[in-house]
Coordinates of N, CA and C in Angstrom, one line a residue:
M1 N 65.8 31.1 -55.4 CA 66.2 29.8 -55.0 C 66.5 29.8 -53.5
R2 N 65.8 29.0 -52.7 CA 65.9 29.0 -51.3 C 67.2 28.2 -50.9
S3 N 68.0 28.8 -50.0 CA 69.2 28.1 -49.5 C 69.0 27.3 -48.3
S4 N 67.9 27.4 -47.6 CA 67.7 26.7 -46.4 C 67.4 25.2 -46.7
T5 N 67.8 24.3 -45.7 CA 67.5 22.9 -45.8 C 66.0 22.7 -45.8
Q6 N 65.5 21.8 -46.7 CA 64.1 21.6 -46.8 C 63.9 20.1 -46.5
V7 N 62.9 19.9 -45.6 CA 62.6 18.6 -45.0 C 61.2 18.2 -45.3
L8 N 61.1 16.9 -45.7 CA 59.8 16.3 -45.9 C 59.5 15.3 -44.8
L9 N 58.5 15.6 -44.0 CA 58.1 14.7 -42.9 C 56.9 13.9 -43.4
K10 N 57.0 12.6 -43.3 CA 55.9 11.7 -43.7 C 55.6 10.7 -42.7
A11 N 54.3 10.6 -42.3 CA 54.0 9.6 -41.3 C 52.6 9.0 -41.6
A12 N 52.5 7.8 -41.2 CA 51.2 7.1 -41.3 C 50.4 7.6 -40.1
V13 N 49.1 8.0 -40.4 CA 48.2 8.4 -39.3 C 47.0 7.6 -39.4
Y14 N 46.6 6.9 -38.3 CA 45.5 6.0 -38.4 C 44.2 6.5 -37.7
S15 N 44.3 7.7 -37.1 CA 43.0 8.2 -36.6 C 43.1 9.7 -36.6
T16 N 42.0 10.3 -36.7 CA 42.0 11.8 -36.8 C 42.1 12.4 -35.4
S17 N 42.1 11.7 -34.4 CA 42.3 12.2 -33.0 C 43.7 12.3 -32.6
G18 N 44.6 11.6 -33.3 CA 46.0 11.6 -32.9 C 47.0 12.1 -33.9
Q19 N 46.5 12.7 -34.9 CA 47.3 13.0 -36.1 C 48.5 14.0 -35.8
V20 N 48.2 15.0 -35.0 CA 49.3 16.0 -34.6 C 50.3 15.3 -33.8
R21 N 49.9 14.5 -32.8 CA 50.8 13.8 -32.0 C 51.8 13.0 -32.8
Q22 N 51.4 12.4 -33.9 CA 52.3 11.6 -34.7 C 53.5 12.4 -35.2
Y23 N 53.2 13.7 -35.5 CA 54.2 14.6 -36.1 C 55.1 15.3 -35.2
I24 N 54.7 15.6 -33.9 CA 55.4 16.4 -33.0 C 56.8 16.0 -32.8
P25 N 57.1 14.7 -32.6 CA 58.5 14.3 -32.3 C 59.4 14.6 -33.5
S26 N 58.9 14.6 -34.7 CA 59.7 15.0 -35.9 C 59.8 16.5 -36.1
L27 N 58.7 17.2 -35.8 CA 58.6 18.6 -36.1 C 59.5 19.4 -35.1
V28 N 59.5 19.0 -33.8 CA 60.2 19.8 -32.8 C 61.7 19.9 -33.1
P29 N 62.4 18.8 -33.3 CA 63.8 19.0 -33.7 C 64.1 19.6 -35.0
A30 N 63.1 19.5 -35.9 CA 63.2 20.0 -37.3 C 62.8 21.5 -37.4
A31 N 62.5 22.1 -36.2 CA 61.9 23.4 -36.3 C 62.7 24.5 -36.9
M32 N 64.0 24.3 -37.0 CA 64.9 25.4 -37.5 C 65.1 25.2 -39.0
L33 N 64.4 24.2 -39.6 CA 64.6 23.9 -41.0 C 63.2 24.2 -41.7
M34 N 63.3 24.4 -43.0 CA 62.1 24.5 -43.8 C 61.4 23.1 -43.9
T35 N 60.2 23.0 -43.5 CA 59.6 21.7 -43.3 C 58.3 21.7 -44.1
Y36 N 58.1 20.5 -44.8 CA 56.8 20.2 -45.5 C 56.3 18.9 -44.8
I37 N 55.0 19.0 -44.4 CA 54.4 17.9 -43.7 C 53.6 17.1 -44.8
S38 N 53.8 15.8 -44.9 CA 53.1 15.0 -45.9 C 52.5 13.8 -45.2
P39 N 51.2 13.9 -44.8 CA 50.5 12.7 -44.3 C 50.1 11.8 -45.4
T40 N 49.5 10.6 -45.1 CA 48.9 9.8 -46.1 C 47.9 10.7 -46.9
S41 N 47.5 10.2 -48.1 CA 46.7 11.0 -48.9 C 45.2 11.0 -48.5
L42 N 45.0 11.2 -47.2 CA 43.6 11.3 -46.7 C 43.3 12.8 -46.5
H43 N 42.3 13.3 -47.2 CA 42.0 14.7 -47.2 C 41.6 15.2 -45.8
K44 N 40.9 14.3 -45.0 CA 40.5 14.7 -43.7 C 41.7 15.0 -42.8
I45 N 42.7 14.1 -42.9 CA 43.9 14.2 -42.0 C 44.6 15.5 -42.4
G46 N 44.8 15.7 -43.8 CA 45.4 16.8 -44.3 C 44.8 18.1 -43.8
K47 N 43.5 18.1 -43.7 CA 42.7 19.3 -43.3 C 43.0 19.6 -41.8
V48 N 43.0 18.5 -41.0 CA 43.2 18.7 -39.5 C 44.6 19.2 -39.3
L49 N 45.6 18.7 -40.0 CA 47.0 19.1 -39.9 C 47.1 20.6 -40.3
T50 N 46.4 21.0 -41.4 CA 46.4 22.3 -41.8 C 45.8 23.3 -40.8
D51 N 44.7 22.8 -40.2 CA 44.0 23.6 -39.2 C 44.9 23.8 -38.0
W52 N 45.7 22.8 -37.6 CA 46.7 23.0 -36.5 C 47.7 24.0 -36.9
W53 N 48.3 23.8 -38.1 CA 49.3 24.7 -38.5 C 48.9 26.2 -38.6
K54 N 47.6 26.4 -39.0 CA 47.1 27.8 -39.1 C 46.6 28.4 -37.8
S55 N 46.5 27.6 -36.8 CA 45.9 28.0 -35.5 C 47.0 28.5 -34.6
D56 N 46.6 29.0 -33.4 CA 47.6 29.4 -32.4 C 47.6 28.4 -31.3
K57 N 47.2 27.2 -31.5 CA 47.1 26.1 -30.5 C 48.5 25.4 -30.5
T58 N 48.8 24.8 -29.3 CA 49.9 23.9 -29.2 C 49.3 22.5 -29.0
S59 N 50.2 21.5 -29.1 CA 49.7 20.1 -28.9 C 50.8 19.3 -28.3
V60 N 50.3 18.3 -27.6 CA 51.2 17.3 -26.8 C 52.4 18.1 -26.2
E61 N 52.1 19.0 -25.3 CA 53.1 19.8 -24.7 C 54.2 18.9 -23.9
N62 N 53.8 17.8 -23.4 CA 54.7 17.0 -22.6 C 55.8 16.4 -23.5
V63 N 55.4 16.1 -24.8 CA 56.4 15.6 -25.7 C 57.4 16.7 -26.1
T64 N 56.9 17.9 -26.3 CA 57.7 19.0 -26.7 C 58.7 19.3 -25.5
E65 N 58.1 19.3 -24.3 CA 59.0 19.6 -23.1 C 60.1 18.6 -23.0
Y66 N 59.8 17.3 -23.3 CA 60.9 16.3 -23.2 C 62.0 16.5 -24.2
I67 N 61.6 16.9 -25.5 CA 62.6 17.1 -26.5 C 63.4 18.3 -26.2
L68 N 62.8 19.4 -25.7 CA 63.5 20.6 -25.3 C 64.5 20.3 -24.2
M69 N 64.1 19.4 -23.3 CA 65.0 19.0 -22.2 C 66.2 18.3 -22.8
K70 N 65.9 17.3 -23.7 CA 67.0 16.6 -24.3 C 68.0 17.4 -25.1
E71 N 67.4 18.5 -25.7 CA 68.3 19.5 -26.4 C 68.9 20.5 -25.5
N72 N 68.6 20.5 -24.2 CA 69.1 21.5 -23.3 C 68.8 22.9 -23.8
S73 N 67.5 23.0 -24.3 CA 67.1 24.3 -24.8 C 66.4 25.1 -23.8
S74 N 66.6 26.4 -23.9 CA 65.9 27.4 -23.0 C 64.6 27.9 -23.5
E75 N 64.2 27.4 -24.7 CA 62.9 27.8 -25.3 C 61.7 27.3 -24.5
T76 N 60.7 28.0 -24.5 CA 59.4 27.6 -24.0 C 58.7 26.7 -25.0
V77 N 57.7 25.9 -24.5 CA 56.9 25.1 -25.4 C 56.2 26.0 -26.4
T78 N 55.7 27.1 -26.0 CA 54.9 28.0 -26.9 C 55.9 28.5 -28.0
D79 N 57.1 28.9 -27.6 CA 58.0 29.5 -28.5 C 58.4 28.4 -29.6
R80 N 58.7 27.2 -29.1 CA 59.0 26.2 -30.1 C 57.9 25.9 -31.0
H81 N 56.7 25.8 -30.5 CA 55.5 25.5 -31.4 C 55.4 26.7 -32.4
N82 N 55.6 27.9 -32.0 CA 55.5 29.0 -32.9 C 56.5 28.9 -34.0
T83 N 57.8 28.5 -33.6 CA 58.8 28.3 -34.6 C 58.5 27.2 -35.5
M84 N 58.0 26.1 -35.0 CA 57.6 25.0 -35.9 C 56.6 25.5 -37.0
K85 N 55.6 26.2 -36.5 CA 54.6 26.6 -37.5 C 55.1 27.6 -38.5
E86 N 56.1 28.5 -38.1 CA 56.7 29.4 -39.0 C 57.5 28.7 -40.1
K87 N 58.1 27.6 -39.7 CA 59.0 26.8 -40.6 C 58.2 25.9 -41.6
V88 N 57.0 25.5 -41.2 CA 56.2 24.7 -42.1 C 55.8 25.5 -43.3
R89 N 56.1 24.9 -44.5 CA 55.8 25.6 -45.7 C 54.5 25.1 -46.3
D90 N 54.1 23.9 -46.1 CA 52.9 23.4 -46.7 C 52.6 22.0 -46.1
V91 N 51.3 21.6 -46.3 CA 50.9 20.2 -46.0 C 50.6 19.6 -47.3
L92 N 51.3 18.6 -47.6 CA 51.2 18.0 -49.0 C 50.6 16.6 -48.9
S93 N 49.8 16.2 -49.9 CA 49.3 14.8 -50.0 C 50.4 14.0 -50.7
I94 N 50.5 12.7 -50.4 CA 51.5 11.9 -51.0 C 51.0 10.5 -51.2
D95 N 51.4 9.9 -52.3 CA 51.0 8.5 -52.6 C 52.3 7.8 -53.1
V96 N 52.9 7.0 -52.2 CA 54.2 6.4 -52.5 C 54.1 5.3 -53.6
N97 N 52.9 4.9 -53.9 CA 52.7 4.0 -55.0 C 52.9 4.6 -56.4
L98 N 53.0 5.9 -56.4 CA 53.1 6.6 -57.7 C 54.6 7.0 -58.0
S99 N 54.9 7.0 -59.3 CA 56.3 7.3 -59.7 C 56.6 8.8 -59.4
E100 N 55.5 9.6 -59.3 CA 55.6 11.0 -58.8 C 54.7 11.1 -57.6
P101 N 55.3 10.8 -56.4 CA 54.5 10.6 -55.2 C 53.7 11.9 -54.8
L102 N 54.3 13.0 -55.1 CA 53.6 14.3 -54.7 C 52.7 14.8 -55.9
G103 N 52.6 14.0 -56.9 CA 51.8 14.4 -58.1 C 52.4 15.5 -58.8
T104 N 51.7 16.1 -59.7 CA 52.2 17.2 -60.5 C 51.7 18.6 -60.0
G105 N 52.5 19.6 -60.2 CA 52.1 20.9 -59.8 C 52.6 21.4 -58.4
C106 N 53.4 20.5 -57.7 CA 54.0 20.8 -56.5 C 55.2 21.7 -56.7
D107 N 55.4 22.8 -56.0 CA 56.5 23.7 -56.3 C 57.8 23.3 -55.8
V108 N 57.8 22.2 -54.9 CA 59.1 21.6 -54.4 C 59.1 20.2 -54.8
T109 N 60.1 19.8 -55.5 CA 60.2 18.4 -56.1 C 61.3 17.6 -55.4
H110 N 62.3 18.2 -54.8 CA 63.4 17.5 -54.2 C 63.7 18.1 -52.8
F111 N 64.0 17.2 -51.9 CA 64.3 17.6 -50.5 C 65.6 17.2 -50.1
D112 N 66.2 17.9 -49.1 CA 67.5 17.6 -48.5 C 67.4 16.4 -47.5
I113 N 66.2 16.4 -46.8 CA 66.0 15.3 -45.8 C 64.6 14.8 -45.9
I114 N 64.4 13.5 -45.9 CA 63.1 12.9 -45.8 C 63.0 12.1 -44.6
T115 N 62.0 12.3 -43.7 CA 61.7 11.3 -42.6 C 60.4 10.6 -42.9
S116 N 60.4 9.4 -42.6 CA 59.2 8.6 -42.8 C 59.0 7.6 -41.7
S117 N 57.8 7.6 -41.1 CA 57.5 6.8 -40.0 C 56.2 5.9 -40.2
L118 N 56.4 4.6 -40.2 CA 55.3 3.6 -40.3 C 54.5 3.8 -41.6
C119 N 55.1 4.1 -42.7 CA 54.4 4.3 -44.0 C 54.7 3.2 -45.0
L120 N 55.9 3.0 -45.3 CA 56.2 2.2 -46.5 C 55.7 0.8 -46.4
E121 N 55.9 0.2 -45.2 CA 55.4 -1.2 -45.1 C 53.9 -1.3 -45.1
A122 N 53.2 -0.2 -44.7 CA 51.7 -0.2 -44.7 C 51.2 0.0 -46.1
A123 N 52.0 0.5 -47.0 CA 51.6 0.8 -48.3 C 51.9 -0.3 -49.3
A124 N 52.5 -1.4 -48.9 CA 52.9 -2.5 -49.8 C 52.5 -3.8 -49.2
Q125 N 52.2 -4.8 -50.2 CA 51.8 -6.1 -49.8 C 52.9 -7.1 -50.3
T126 N 53.8 -6.7 -51.1 CA 54.9 -7.6 -51.5 C 56.2 -6.9 -51.4
L127 N 57.3 -7.6 -51.5 CA 58.7 -7.0 -51.4 C 58.9 -6.2 -52.7
D128 N 58.4 -6.7 -53.8 CA 58.6 -5.9 -55.1 C 57.9 -4.6 -55.0
Q129 N 56.7 -4.5 -54.4 CA 55.9 -3.3 -54.2 C 56.7 -2.4 -53.3
Y130 N 57.2 -2.9 -52.2 CA 58.0 -2.1 -51.2 C 59.2 -1.5 -51.9
R131 N 59.9 -2.3 -52.7 CA 61.0 -1.8 -53.5 C 60.6 -0.7 -54.4
S132 N 59.5 -0.8 -55.1 CA 59.0 0.2 -56.0 C 58.7 1.5 -55.2
N133 N 58.0 1.3 -54.1 CA 57.7 2.5 -53.2 C 58.9 3.2 -52.7
A134 N 59.9 2.4 -52.3 CA 61.2 3.0 -51.8 C 61.9 3.8 -52.9
A135 N 61.8 3.3 -54.1 CA 62.4 4.0 -55.3 C 61.6 5.3 -55.5
N136 N 60.3 5.2 -55.4 CA 59.5 6.4 -55.6 C 59.8 7.5 -54.6
V137 N 60.0 7.1 -53.3 CA 60.4 8.1 -52.3 C 61.8 8.6 -52.5
S138 N 62.7 7.7 -53.0 CA 64.1 8.1 -53.3 C 64.1 9.2 -54.3
S139 N 63.1 9.2 -55.3 CA 63.1 10.2 -56.4 C 62.9 11.6 -55.8
L140 N 62.4 11.7 -54.6 CA 62.1 13.0 -54.0 C 63.3 13.6 -53.3
L141 N 64.3 12.8 -53.1 CA 65.5 13.2 -52.3 C 66.6 13.6 -53.2
K142 N 67.3 14.7 -52.8 CA 68.4 15.2 -53.6 C 69.6 14.2 -53.4
S143 N 70.5 14.2 -54.4 CA 71.7 13.5 -54.3 C 72.5 14.0 -53.1
G144 N 73.0 13.1 -52.2 CA 73.6 13.4 -51.0 C 72.7 13.7 -49.8
G145 N 71.4 13.6 -50.1 CA 70.4 13.8 -49.1 C 70.2 12.7 -48.1
H146 N 69.5 13.0 -47.0 CA 69.4 12.0 -45.9 C 68.0 11.5 -45.8
L147 N 67.9 10.2 -45.6 CA 66.6 9.5 -45.3 C 66.6 9.0 -43.9
I148 N 65.6 9.4 -43.1 CA 65.5 8.8 -41.7 C 64.2 8.0 -41.8
L149 N 64.3 6.7 -41.7 CA 63.2 5.8 -41.8 C 62.9 5.0 -40.6
N150 N 61.7 5.1 -40.1 CA 61.2 4.3 -39.0 C 60.1 3.4 -39.4
G151 N 60.2 2.1 -39.0 CA 59.2 1.1 -39.4 C 59.2 -0.1 -38.5
V152 N 58.4 -1.1 -38.9 CA 58.2 -2.3 -38.1 C 58.7 -3.5 -38.9
L153 N 59.1 -4.5 -38.2 CA 59.6 -5.8 -38.7 C 58.6 -6.9 -38.5
G154 N 58.5 -7.8 -39.5 CA 57.7 -9.0 -39.3 C 56.3 -8.8 -39.2
Q155 N 55.8 -7.7 -39.7 CA 54.3 -7.4 -39.6 C 53.7 -7.8 -40.9
S156 N 52.6 -8.6 -40.8 CA 51.9 -9.0 -42.0 C 50.5 -8.5 -42.1
W157 N 50.0 -7.9 -41.0 CA 48.7 -7.2 -41.0 C 48.7 -6.2 -39.9
Y158 N 47.7 -5.2 -40.0 CA 47.5 -4.2 -39.0 C 46.0 -3.8 -39.1
R159 N 45.5 -3.2 -38.0 CA 44.2 -2.7 -38.0 C 44.1 -1.2 -37.9
V160 N 43.1 -0.7 -38.5 CA 42.7 0.7 -38.4 C 41.2 0.7 -37.9
G161 N 41.0 1.0 -36.6 CA 39.7 0.8 -36.0 C 39.4 -0.7 -36.1
E162 N 38.3 -1.1 -36.7 CA 37.9 -2.5 -36.8 C 38.3 -3.1 -38.1
A163 N 38.8 -2.3 -39.0 CA 39.2 -2.8 -40.3 C 40.7 -3.4 -40.3
K164 N 40.9 -4.6 -40.9 CA 42.1 -5.2 -40.9 C 42.7 -5.2 -42.3
F165 N 44.0 -4.9 -42.4 CA 44.7 -4.7 -43.7 C 46.0 -5.6 -43.7
A166 N 46.2 -6.2 -44.9 CA 47.4 -6.9 -45.1 C 48.6 -6.0 -45.5
C167 N 49.8 -6.4 -45.1 CA 51.0 -5.6 -45.6 C 52.2 -6.5 -45.7
V168 N 53.2 -6.0 -46.2 CA 54.4 -6.8 -46.5 C 55.2 -7.0 -45.1
S169 N 55.6 -8.3 -44.9 CA 56.4 -8.6 -43.7 C 57.9 -8.4 -44.1
L170 N 58.6 -7.6 -43.3 CA 60.0 -7.3 -43.6 C 61.0 -7.8 -42.6
T171 N 62.2 -8.1 -43.1 CA 63.3 -8.3 -42.2 C 64.3 -7.2 -42.3
R172 N 65.2 -7.1 -41.4 CA 66.3 -6.1 -41.5 C 67.1 -6.3 -42.8
E173 N 67.3 -7.5 -43.2 CA 68.1 -7.8 -44.4 C 67.3 -7.3 -45.7
D174 N 66.0 -7.5 -45.6 CA 65.1 -7.0 -46.8 C 65.3 -5.5 -46.9
I175 N 65.2 -4.8 -45.8 CA 65.2 -3.3 -45.9 C 66.6 -2.8 -46.3
E176 N 67.7 -3.4 -45.8 CA 69.0 -2.9 -46.2 C 69.2 -3.2 -47.6
S177 N 68.9 -4.4 -48.1 CA 69.1 -4.8 -49.5 C 68.3 -3.9 -50.4
I178 N 67.1 -3.6 -50.1 CA 66.2 -2.8 -51.0 C 66.8 -1.4 -51.1
F179 N 67.1 -0.8 -50.0 CA 67.6 0.6 -50.1 C 69.0 0.8 -50.7
V180 N 69.8 -0.2 -50.5 CA 71.1 -0.2 -51.2 C 70.9 -0.3 -52.7
S181 N 69.9 -1.2 -53.1 CA 69.6 -1.3 -54.6 C 69.0 0.0 -55.1
C182 N 68.4 0.8 -54.2 CA 67.8 2.1 -54.7 C 68.8 3.2 -54.7
G183 N 70.1 2.9 -54.4 CA 71.2 3.9 -54.5 C 71.5 4.6 -53.1
F184 N 71.2 3.9 -52.0 CA 71.5 4.5 -50.7 C 72.7 3.8 -50.1
D185 N 73.5 4.6 -49.3 CA 74.4 4.0 -48.3 C 73.8 4.0 -47.0
I186 N 73.8 2.9 -46.3 CA 73.2 2.8 -45.0 C 74.2 3.3 -44.0
V187 N 73.9 4.4 -43.3 CA 74.8 5.0 -42.3 C 74.7 4.3 -41.0
S188 N 73.4 4.1 -40.6 CA 73.2 3.4 -39.3 C 71.8 2.8 -39.3
M189 N 71.7 1.7 -38.6 CA 70.4 1.0 -38.5 C 70.3 0.3 -37.1
E190 N 69.3 0.7 -36.4 CA 69.0 0.0 -35.1 C 67.7 -0.7 -35.1
T191 N 67.7 -1.9 -34.6 CA 66.5 -2.7 -34.5 C 66.2 -3.2 -33.1
V192 N 65.0 -3.3 -32.7 CA 64.6 -3.8 -31.4 C 63.5 -4.8 -31.7
M193 N 63.7 -6.0 -31.2 CA 62.6 -7.0 -31.3 C 61.7 -6.9 -30.2
S194 N 60.4 -7.2 -30.4 CA 59.4 -6.9 -29.4 C 58.3 -7.9 -29.5
Q195 N 57.6 -8.1 -28.4 CA 56.4 -8.9 -28.4 C 55.1 -8.1 -28.1
E196 N 55.2 -6.9 -28.5 CA 54.1 -5.9 -28.2 C 52.9 -6.1 -29.1
G197 N 53.1 -6.8 -30.3 CA 52.0 -6.9 -31.2 C 50.8 -7.6 -30.6
G198 N 49.6 -7.2 -31.0 CA 48.4 -7.7 -30.4 C 47.2 -7.5 -31.3
Y199 N 46.2 -6.9 -30.7 CA 45.0 -6.7 -31.5 C 45.2 -5.9 -32.8
Y200 N 46.1 -4.9 -32.7 CA 46.2 -3.9 -33.8 C 47.3 -4.3 -34.8
S201 N 48.1 -5.3 -34.5 CA 49.2 -5.6 -35.4 C 49.9 -6.9 -34.9
D202 N 50.6 -7.6 -35.8 CA 51.4 -8.7 -35.4 C 52.9 -8.5 -35.6
F203 N 53.2 -7.2 -35.5 CA 54.7 -6.8 -35.7 C 55.5 -7.5 -34.6
Q204 N 56.8 -7.8 -35.0 CA 57.7 -8.5 -34.2 C 58.9 -7.7 -33.7
G205 N 59.0 -6.4 -34.2 CA 60.0 -5.6 -33.9 C 59.9 -4.2 -34.6
Y206 N 60.8 -3.3 -34.4 CA 60.8 -2.1 -35.1 C 62.2 -1.6 -35.3
F207 N 62.4 -0.7 -36.2 CA 63.7 -0.2 -36.6 C 63.7 1.3 -36.9
I208 N 64.9 1.8 -36.8 CA 65.2 3.2 -37.3 C 66.5 3.2 -38.1
M209 N 66.4 3.8 -39.3 CA 67.5 3.7 -40.2 C 67.9 5.1 -40.7
H210 N 69.2 5.4 -40.8 CA 69.7 6.6 -41.5 C 70.4 6.2 -42.7
A211 N 70.1 6.7 -43.8 CA 70.7 6.4 -45.1 C 71.0 7.6 -45.9
N212 N 72.1 7.7 -46.6 CA 72.4 8.7 -47.6 C 72.2 8.3 -49.0
K213 N 71.6 9.2 -49.8 CA 71.4 8.9 -51.2 C 72.7 9.2 -52.0
N214 N 73.1 8.3 -52.8 CA 74.3 8.5 -53.6 C 74.1 9.6 -54.7

C-alpha cells in the first residue's frame, strides 16, 4: 500500500502540438506527489504525453521558470522536469461519461487529489449530463479528498480546428449546486468575467474551484 499522496491530473487537450504545455502548470507544483496524467481518451494525445514522459526532453521552460520563481525554489528547470517525470506513475485514458471513468483493470481506483481543467463542460451538453459527469469524477476521489476544478462560464460552443461543438452553458450557481449535490463542500471559488471569447468559443468567463469530498 503506497502512503504517498496520489494525484490525478485531467485536462482537455485540443491539439497535438500543445498537449504538454496544457499539463506543465499542474505538473510542476505537483512534482513531489505521485501523479497520474489523464488526458481525454484520444490515443494520439496519450501517446504524445507518454513519449514526453519517457524522454529526456523538457518543455515550456518559461512556464517552469515562472512557477519555480513563485515557489522561491532553488531547483533548475531540468531538475524539476526530472522530478516531475519520476513522480508520474502512468498516463491513463478517461471518459467522464462512464460510471467507471478509468474503465476496468486500472490498478489505482481512488485518488487523494483530482485536478481538472476545461474538461467537464466540454463533455456535456445538458446540466443533467454535467451533473452525471461530476458524479462520475467524484467516484474517483477518496473521502476527504480535494478537487481543483478549472473551467469556463456561459460557453455554449467551442471549436477544435475547423470543427464546432456544442456544450453546456454554466453559471457559478450551477457549478456550486451540482458539486454540493455530489457530496462536496466548496472551500473556495473564484470567477472572472471576460469578453475574450471569439472564433474558438463564446465563453463569458472562467472559474477555479477548490472543493472537498465529504
